[in-house]
Coordinates of N, CA and C in Angstrom, one line a residue:
M1 N -19.1 -3.1 11.8 CA -19.6 -2.1 10.9 C -18.7 -2.0 9.7
P2 N -19.4 -2.0 8.6 CA -18.4 -1.9 7.4 C -17.9 -0.4 7.3
T3 N -16.7 -0.3 6.7 CA -16.0 0.9 6.3 C -16.6 1.5 5.2
E4 N -16.8 2.8 5.1 CA -17.4 3.5 3.9 C -16.3 3.7 2.7
P5 N -16.9 3.5 1.6 CA -16.0 3.7 0.4 C -15.7 5.2 0.3
L6 N -14.6 5.6 -0.3 CA -14.3 7.0 -0.5 C -14.8 7.3 -1.9
S7 N -15.2 8.7 -2.1 CA -15.6 9.2 -3.4 C -14.4 9.2 -4.2
A8 N -14.6 9.2 -5.6 CA -13.4 9.2 -6.4 C -12.7 10.6 -6.3
H9 N -13.2 11.7 -5.9 CA -12.5 12.9 -5.5 C -11.7 12.6 -4.3
D10 N -12.1 12.0 -3.3 CA -11.4 11.7 -2.0 C -10.2 10.8 -2.4
V11 N -10.5 9.8 -3.2 CA -9.3 8.9 -3.6 C -8.2 9.6 -4.3
E12 N -8.7 10.5 -5.3 CA -7.7 11.2 -6.1 C -6.9 12.2 -5.1
A13 N -7.5 12.9 -4.2 CA -6.8 13.7 -3.2 C -5.9 12.9 -2.4
G14 N -6.3 11.8 -1.9 CA -5.5 11.1 -1.1 C -4.2 10.6 -1.8
L15 N -4.3 10.2 -3.1 CA -3.2 9.7 -3.9 C -2.3 10.9 -4.2
R16 N -2.6 12.1 -4.3 CA -1.8 13.2 -4.3 C -0.8 13.4 -3.2
E17 N -1.2 12.8 -2.2 CA -0.3 12.8 -0.9 C 0.6 11.5 -0.9
L18 N 0.5 10.7 -1.9 CA 1.2 9.4 -1.9 C 1.9 9.2 -3.2
P19 N 3.2 9.7 -3.3 CA 3.9 9.7 -4.6 C 4.1 8.2 -5.2
G20 N 3.8 8.0 -6.3 CA 4.0 6.7 -7.0 C 2.8 5.7 -6.9
W21 N 1.9 6.1 -5.9 CA 0.6 5.3 -5.8 C -0.3 5.7 -6.8
Q22 N -1.1 4.7 -7.3 CA -2.1 5.1 -8.4 C -3.3 4.2 -8.2
L23 N -4.4 4.6 -8.8 CA -5.7 3.7 -8.8 C -5.5 2.8 -10.0
Q24 N -5.6 1.5 -9.7 CA -5.6 0.5 -10.7 C -6.9 -0.3 -10.6
G25 N -7.9 0.1 -11.4 CA -9.2 -0.8 -11.3 C -9.9 -0.3 -9.9
D26 N -10.1 -1.1 -9.0 CA -10.7 -0.9 -7.8 C -9.8 -0.9 -6.6
R27 N -8.5 -0.7 -6.9 CA -7.6 -0.8 -5.8 C -6.5 0.4 -6.0
I28 N -5.9 0.7 -4.9 CA -4.7 1.6 -5.1 C -3.4 0.7 -5.0
A29 N -2.4 1.0 -5.8 CA -1.2 0.2 -5.9 C 0.0 0.9 -6.1
R30 N 1.1 0.3 -5.9 CA 2.5 0.9 -6.1 C 3.4 -0.3 -6.2
T31 N 4.5 -0.2 -7.0 CA 5.7 -1.2 -6.9 C 6.9 -0.2 -6.6
Y32 N 7.6 -0.9 -5.7 CA 8.9 -0.1 -5.3 C 10.0 -1.0 -5.9
R33 N 11.0 -0.2 -6.3 CA 12.3 -0.9 -6.8 C 13.3 -0.8 -5.7
L34 N 14.0 -1.8 -5.4 CA 15.0 -1.8 -4.3 C 16.4 -2.2 -4.8
P35 N 17.4 -1.9 -4.1 CA 18.7 -2.1 -4.5 C 19.2 -3.6 -4.6
S36 N 18.4 -4.4 -3.9 CA 18.8 -5.9 -3.9 C 17.5 -6.8 -3.5
H37 N 17.6 -8.0 -3.7 CA 16.6 -9.0 -3.3 C 16.4 -9.0 -1.8
F38 N 17.5 -8.9 -1.1 CA 17.5 -8.8 0.5 C 16.8 -7.6 0.9
A39 N 17.1 -6.5 0.3 CA 16.4 -5.3 0.7 C 14.9 -5.3 0.4
A40 N 14.5 -5.9 -0.6 CA 13.0 -6.1 -1.1 C 12.4 -7.1 0.0
A41 N 13.2 -8.1 0.4 CA 12.6 -9.1 1.4 C 12.4 -8.3 2.7
G42 N 13.3 -7.4 3.1 CA 13.3 -6.6 4.3 C 11.9 -5.8 4.3
L43 N 11.8 -5.1 3.2 CA 10.6 -4.2 3.1 C 9.3 -5.0 3.1
T44 N 9.4 -6.2 2.6 CA 8.2 -7.1 2.5 C 7.8 -7.5 4.0
V45 N 8.8 -7.8 4.8 CA 8.6 -8.1 6.2 C 8.0 -6.8 7.0
H46 N 8.6 -5.8 6.7 CA 8.1 -4.4 7.4 C 6.7 -4.2 6.9
V47 N 6.4 -4.4 5.8 CA 5.0 -4.1 5.4 C 4.1 -5.1 6.1
A48 N 4.4 -6.4 6.1 CA 3.6 -7.4 6.7 C 3.3 -7.0 8.2
Q49 N 4.4 -6.5 8.9 CA 4.3 -6.1 10.3 C 3.2 -4.9 10.4
I50 N 3.4 -3.8 9.5 CA 2.5 -2.7 9.5 C 1.0 -3.3 9.3
Q51 N 0.8 -4.2 8.3 CA -0.5 -4.7 8.0 C -1.1 -5.5 9.2
E52 N -0.3 -6.1 9.9 CA -0.9 -6.8 11.3 C -1.1 -5.7 12.2
E53 N -0.3 -4.6 12.4 CA -0.7 -3.6 13.3 C -2.1 -2.9 13.0
L54 N -2.3 -2.7 11.7 CA -3.4 -2.1 11.3 C -4.6 -3.0 11.2
G55 N -4.4 -4.3 11.1 CA -5.5 -5.3 10.8 C -6.0 -5.0 9.4
H56 N -5.3 -4.8 8.5 CA -5.7 -4.4 7.1 C -4.6 -4.9 6.2
H57 N -4.9 -5.8 5.3 CA -3.8 -6.4 4.5 C -4.1 -6.1 3.0
S58 N -2.9 -5.9 2.3 CA -2.9 -5.7 0.9 C -2.4 -7.1 0.2
D59 N -2.6 -7.1 -1.2 CA -1.9 -8.1 -1.9 C -0.4 -7.6 -1.9
L60 N 0.5 -8.4 -1.5 CA 1.8 -8.0 -1.3 C 2.6 -9.0 -2.1
T61 N 3.5 -8.6 -3.1 CA 4.3 -9.4 -4.0 C 5.7 -9.0 -3.8
L62 N 6.6 -9.9 -3.5 CA 8.0 -9.8 -3.6 C 8.6 -10.4 -5.0
G63 N 9.3 -9.5 -5.7 CA 10.0 -9.8 -6.8 C 11.5 -9.9 -6.4
Y64 N 12.3 -10.1 -7.5 CA 13.8 -10.1 -7.3 C 14.2 -8.9 -6.4
N65 N 13.9 -7.8 -6.9 CA 14.3 -6.5 -6.4 C 13.2 -5.5 -6.4
T66 N 12.0 -6.1 -6.3 CA 10.8 -5.2 -6.3 C 9.7 -5.7 -5.3
V67 N 9.0 -4.7 -4.8 CA 7.8 -5.1 -3.9 C 6.7 -4.4 -4.4
S68 N 5.7 -5.1 -4.5 CA 4.4 -4.5 -5.2 C 3.2 -4.7 -4.1
L69 N 2.4 -3.7 -4.0 CA 1.2 -3.8 -3.2 C 0.0 -3.2 -4.0
A70 N -1.1 -3.9 -3.7 CA -2.5 -3.5 -4.3 C -3.4 -3.8 -3.0
V71 N -4.4 -2.7 -2.8 CA -5.1 -2.8 -1.6 C -6.4 -2.2 -2.0
H72 N -7.5 -2.8 -1.4 CA -8.8 -2.2 -1.4 C -9.4 -2.8 -0.1
T73 N -10.7 -2.4 0.3 CA -11.3 -2.9 1.5 C -12.4 -3.8 1.1
H74 N -12.3 -5.1 1.5 CA -13.2 -6.0 1.2 C -14.6 -5.8 2.0
D75 N -14.6 -5.3 3.2 CA -15.9 -5.0 3.8 C -16.5 -3.7 3.4
A76 N -15.9 -3.0 2.4 CA -16.6 -1.9 1.8 C -17.0 -2.3 0.4
G77 N -17.1 -3.5 0.1 CA -17.4 -4.1 -1.2 C -16.3 -4.0 -2.2
G78 N -15.0 -4.0 -1.7 CA -13.9 -3.9 -2.6 C -13.6 -2.6 -3.1
A79 N -14.1 -1.6 -2.4 CA -13.8 -0.2 -2.8 C -12.6 0.4 -2.1
V80 N -12.1 1.5 -2.5 CA -11.0 2.2 -1.8 C -11.6 3.0 -0.5
T81 N -11.0 2.8 0.6 CA -11.4 3.5 1.8 C -10.2 4.2 2.6
R82 N -10.5 5.0 3.6 CA -9.4 5.6 4.3 C -8.4 4.6 4.8
K83 N -8.9 3.3 5.2 CA -8.0 2.3 5.6 C -6.9 2.0 4.6
D84 N -7.3 2.1 3.3 CA -6.3 1.8 2.2 C -5.2 2.9 2.2
L85 N -5.7 4.3 2.3 CA -4.8 5.3 2.2 C -3.9 5.3 3.4
T86 N -4.5 5.0 4.6 CA -3.6 4.8 5.7 C -2.5 3.7 5.6
L87 N -2.9 2.7 5.2 CA -1.8 1.7 4.8 C -0.8 2.2 4.0
A88 N -1.2 2.6 2.8 CA -0.2 3.2 1.8 C 0.7 4.3 2.5
G89 N 0.2 5.1 3.3 CA 0.9 6.2 4.0 C 1.9 5.6 4.9
R90 N 1.5 4.6 5.6 CA 2.5 3.9 6.6 C 3.7 3.2 5.8
V91 N 3.3 2.6 4.7 CA 4.3 1.8 3.9 C 5.2 2.9 3.3
E92 N 4.6 4.0 2.7 CA 5.4 5.1 2.1 C 6.5 5.6 3.1
A93 N 6.1 5.7 4.4 CA 6.9 6.3 5.4 C 8.1 5.5 5.7
V94 N 8.2 4.2 5.5 CA 9.3 3.3 5.8 C 10.1 2.8 4.6
A95 N 9.4 3.0 3.4 CA 10.0 2.3 2.2 C 11.4 2.8 1.9
A96 N 11.7 4.2 1.9 CA 12.9 4.8 1.8 C 14.0 4.3 2.5
G97 N 13.7 4.0 3.9 CA 14.6 3.4 4.8 C 15.2 2.1 4.4
H98 N 14.4 1.5 3.5 CA 14.9 0.2 2.9 C 15.7 0.3 1.4
G99 N 15.7 1.6 1.2 CA 16.4 1.9 -0.2 C 15.4 1.8 -1.4
A100 N 14.1 1.9 -1.1 CA 13.1 1.8 -2.2 C 13.0 3.0 -2.9
K101 N 12.8 3.0 -4.2 CA 12.6 4.1 -5.0 C 11.2 4.0 -5.8

């Protein structure tokens, strides 16, 4: 059964709870800056683990000292859903532990 898209109001409300996350087209996205490439790689692995646990995956990009995520839900026609906000919240909860800003 497909996941239902969130209304624009619900997406905005969800993003207010996720500092640094923003709507970019049809996705929510954020880039974290980290103190080193090693710290960025560590966060990337941690995010991959969270995505596997949730069964929901973002576009995840590792830069020299950055990690970027962009996510929407394919089975909701590429819209933002509760799954996306949950993933963002889980990532937000672990990012500071890796030194992310």
